[in-house]
Amino acid sequence: IDGDYMKKKFKISDIFIGFCFVFFLLMFGFSLAHIIKWNIDARKTNKEIDDLVSVTKVEKIKDNANTEIIPQDNISRSNPYWDYISYDLINVDFNELIQKNASTVAWINVNGTNINYPVLQASDNVFYLTHSFDNSYNEAGWVFMDYRNTLSEDKNTIIYAHARLDKTMFGSLKSVINENWLNDTSNYVVNLSTIA
């Protein structure tokens, strides 16, 4: 009886070990496939970013004699407003971007980060979570504005993007909590150049 019990126990443990081996093998395969897919998406995204940056003219605009500054009599000189208006704005030539994707609505630039991208807007907040600037499927997604926002009317604009590990999209946004970033006041203004 002891021999039969040992054989039965041995078979159950063999089945369990075999099941665990197959399970871990499947998990390894799934993880490896996901890592490969992530790297392919990252390469596509980086190439698309490089292409867009190379064809888009983005320049900083300094105030000149034609710059109109609206008088603000009720704002004290210690208010950060006066620092804000001294920063350079950006001017973006949207012609190439609109030809590549008519959903282009803006360009966002955040000093001290890698954030320097065109912003898209779809009819929902789902499409650009998994689609690139050229509207091809890509799990890296793209930077996009909330579909409910209207730039010409809204005081607040919501912009989304994935926080990618390779620091693309909003992956470098965590830099804003570093002491070096905080000590540089030129980082405090997010430049958003819009079509309208």
PDB file of C-alpha atoms in Angstrom, residues 104-173:
ATOM      1  CA  THR A 104      -3.241  68.735 -35.379  1.00  0.00           C
ATOM      2  CA  VAL A 105      -4.351  71.521 -33.023  1.00  0.00           C
ATOM      3  CA  ALA A 106      -1.206  72.690 -31.219  1.00  0.00           C
ATOM      4  CA  TRP A 107       2.459  72.222 -30.400  1.00  0.00           C
ATOM      5  CA  ILE A 108       3.575  71.739 -26.792  1.00  0.00           C
ATOM      6  CA  ASN A 109       7.036  72.455 -25.429  1.00  0.00           C
ATOM      7  CA  VAL A 110       8.102  72.081 -21.789  1.00  0.00           C
ATOM      8  CA  ASN A 111      11.614  73.325 -21.003  1.00  0.00           C
ATOM      9  CA  GLY A 112      13.812  70.912 -19.087  1.00  0.00           C
ATOM     10  CA  THR A 113      11.977  67.851 -20.467  1.00  0.00           C
ATOM     11  CA  ASN A 114      11.773  65.964 -23.765  1.00  0.00           C
ATOM     12  CA  ILE A 115       8.257  67.278 -24.332  1.00  0.00           C
ATOM     13  CA  ASN A 116       8.348  68.998 -27.710  1.00  0.00           C
ATOM     14  CA  TYR A 117       5.537  67.564 -29.840  1.00  0.00           C
ATOM     15  CA  PRO A 118       2.553  68.363 -31.985  1.00  0.00           C
ATOM     16  CA  VAL A 119      -0.745  67.910 -30.156  1.00  0.00           C
ATOM     17  CA  LEU A 120      -3.659  66.127 -31.805  1.00  0.00           C
ATOM     18  CA  GLN A 121      -7.378  66.086 -31.032  1.00  0.00           C
ATOM     19  CA  ALA A 122      -9.796  63.291 -31.907  1.00  0.00           C
ATOM     20  CA  SER A 123     -13.538  62.915 -31.424  1.00  0.00           C
ATOM     21  CA  ASP A 124     -12.866  60.909 -28.227  1.00  0.00           C
ATOM     22  CA  ASN A 125     -10.151  60.444 -25.608  1.00  0.00           C
ATOM     23  CA  VAL A 126      -9.392  56.862 -26.645  1.00  0.00           C
ATOM     24  CA  PHE A 127      -8.081  56.884 -30.231  1.00  0.00           C
ATOM     25  CA  TYR A 128      -4.664  58.469 -29.614  1.00  0.00           C
ATOM     26  CA  LEU A 129      -3.986  56.248 -26.613  1.00  0.00           C
ATOM     27  CA  THR A 130      -3.088  53.541 -29.138  1.00  0.00           C
ATOM     28  CA  HIS A 131      -2.414  55.438 -32.361  1.00  0.00           C
ATOM     29  CA  SER A 132       0.563  57.423 -33.525  1.00  0.00           C
ATOM     30  CA  PHE A 133       0.701  60.793 -35.254  1.00  0.00           C
ATOM     31  CA  ASP A 134       0.214  59.117 -38.637  1.00  0.00           C
ATOM     32  CA  ASN A 135      -2.910  57.346 -37.251  1.00  0.00           C
ATOM     33  CA  SER A 136      -1.260  53.919 -37.441  1.00  0.00           C
ATOM     34  CA  TYR A 137      -1.789  51.537 -34.518  1.00  0.00           C
ATOM     35  CA  ASN A 138       0.947  52.052 -31.928  1.00  0.00           C
ATOM     36  CA  GLU A 139       0.617  51.350 -28.212  1.00  0.00           C
ATOM     37  CA  ALA A 140       2.952  54.273 -27.499  1.00  0.00           C
ATOM     38  CA  GLY A 141       0.066  56.536 -28.507  1.00  0.00           C
ATOM     39  CA  TRP A 142       0.527  60.260 -29.047  1.00  0.00           C
ATOM     40  CA  VAL A 143       0.080  63.573 -27.248  1.00  0.00           C
ATOM     41  CA  PHE A 144      -3.547  64.648 -27.562  1.00  0.00           C
ATOM     42  CA  MET A 145      -5.942  67.254 -26.270  1.00  0.00           C
ATOM     43  CA  ASP A 146      -9.220  66.371 -24.581  1.00  0.00           C
ATOM     44  CA  TYR A 147     -11.962  66.120 -27.203  1.00  0.00           C
ATOM     45  CA  ARG A 148     -14.155  68.454 -25.114  1.00  0.00           C
ATOM     46  CA  ASN A 149     -11.642  71.318 -25.209  1.00  0.00           C
ATOM     47  CA  THR A 150     -11.965  74.254 -27.583  1.00  0.00           C
ATOM     48  CA  LEU A 151      -8.756  76.273 -27.606  1.00  0.00           C
ATOM     49  CA  SER A 152     -10.421  79.517 -28.637  1.00  0.00           C
ATOM     50  CA  GLU A 153     -12.924  79.350 -25.759  1.00  0.00           C
ATOM     51  CA  ASP A 154     -11.516  77.352 -22.827  1.00  0.00           C
ATOM     52  CA  LYS A 155      -9.418  78.783 -20.025  1.00  0.00           C
ATOM     53  CA  ASN A 156      -8.154  75.305 -19.105  1.00  0.00           C
ATOM     54  CA  THR A 157      -6.861  72.749 -21.578  1.00  0.00           C
ATOM     55  CA  ILE A 158      -6.347  69.075 -20.758  1.00  0.00           C
ATOM     56  CA  ILE A 159      -3.539  67.317 -22.619  1.00  0.00           C
ATOM     57  CA  TYR A 160      -2.881  63.578 -22.349  1.00  0.00           C
ATOM     58  CA  ALA A 161       0.029  61.279 -23.219  1.00  0.00           C
ATOM     59  CA  HIS A 162       1.596  58.081 -21.936  1.00  0.00           C
ATOM     60  CA  ALA A 163       4.544  58.349 -19.546  1.00  0.00           C
ATOM     61  CA  ARG A 164       6.853  56.140 -21.621  1.00  0.00           C
ATOM     62  CA  LEU A 165       9.880  54.510 -19.990  1.00  0.00           C
ATOM     63  CA  ASP A 166      12.073  55.714 -22.867  1.00  0.00           C
ATOM     64  CA  LYS A 167      11.110  59.291 -21.883  1.00  0.00           C
ATOM     65  CA  THR A 168       9.087  59.943 -25.029  1.00  0.00           C
ATOM     66  CA  MET A 169       5.591  61.430 -24.896  1.00  0.00           C
ATOM     67  CA  PHE A 170       5.152  62.495 -21.220  1.00  0.00           C
ATOM     68  CA  GLY A 171       7.817  60.072 -19.952  1.00  0.00           C
ATOM     69  CA  SER A 172      10.175  62.919 -19.019  1.00  0.00           C
ATOM     70  CA  LEU A 173       7.485  64.877 -17.161  1.00  0.00           C
TER      71      LEU A 173
END
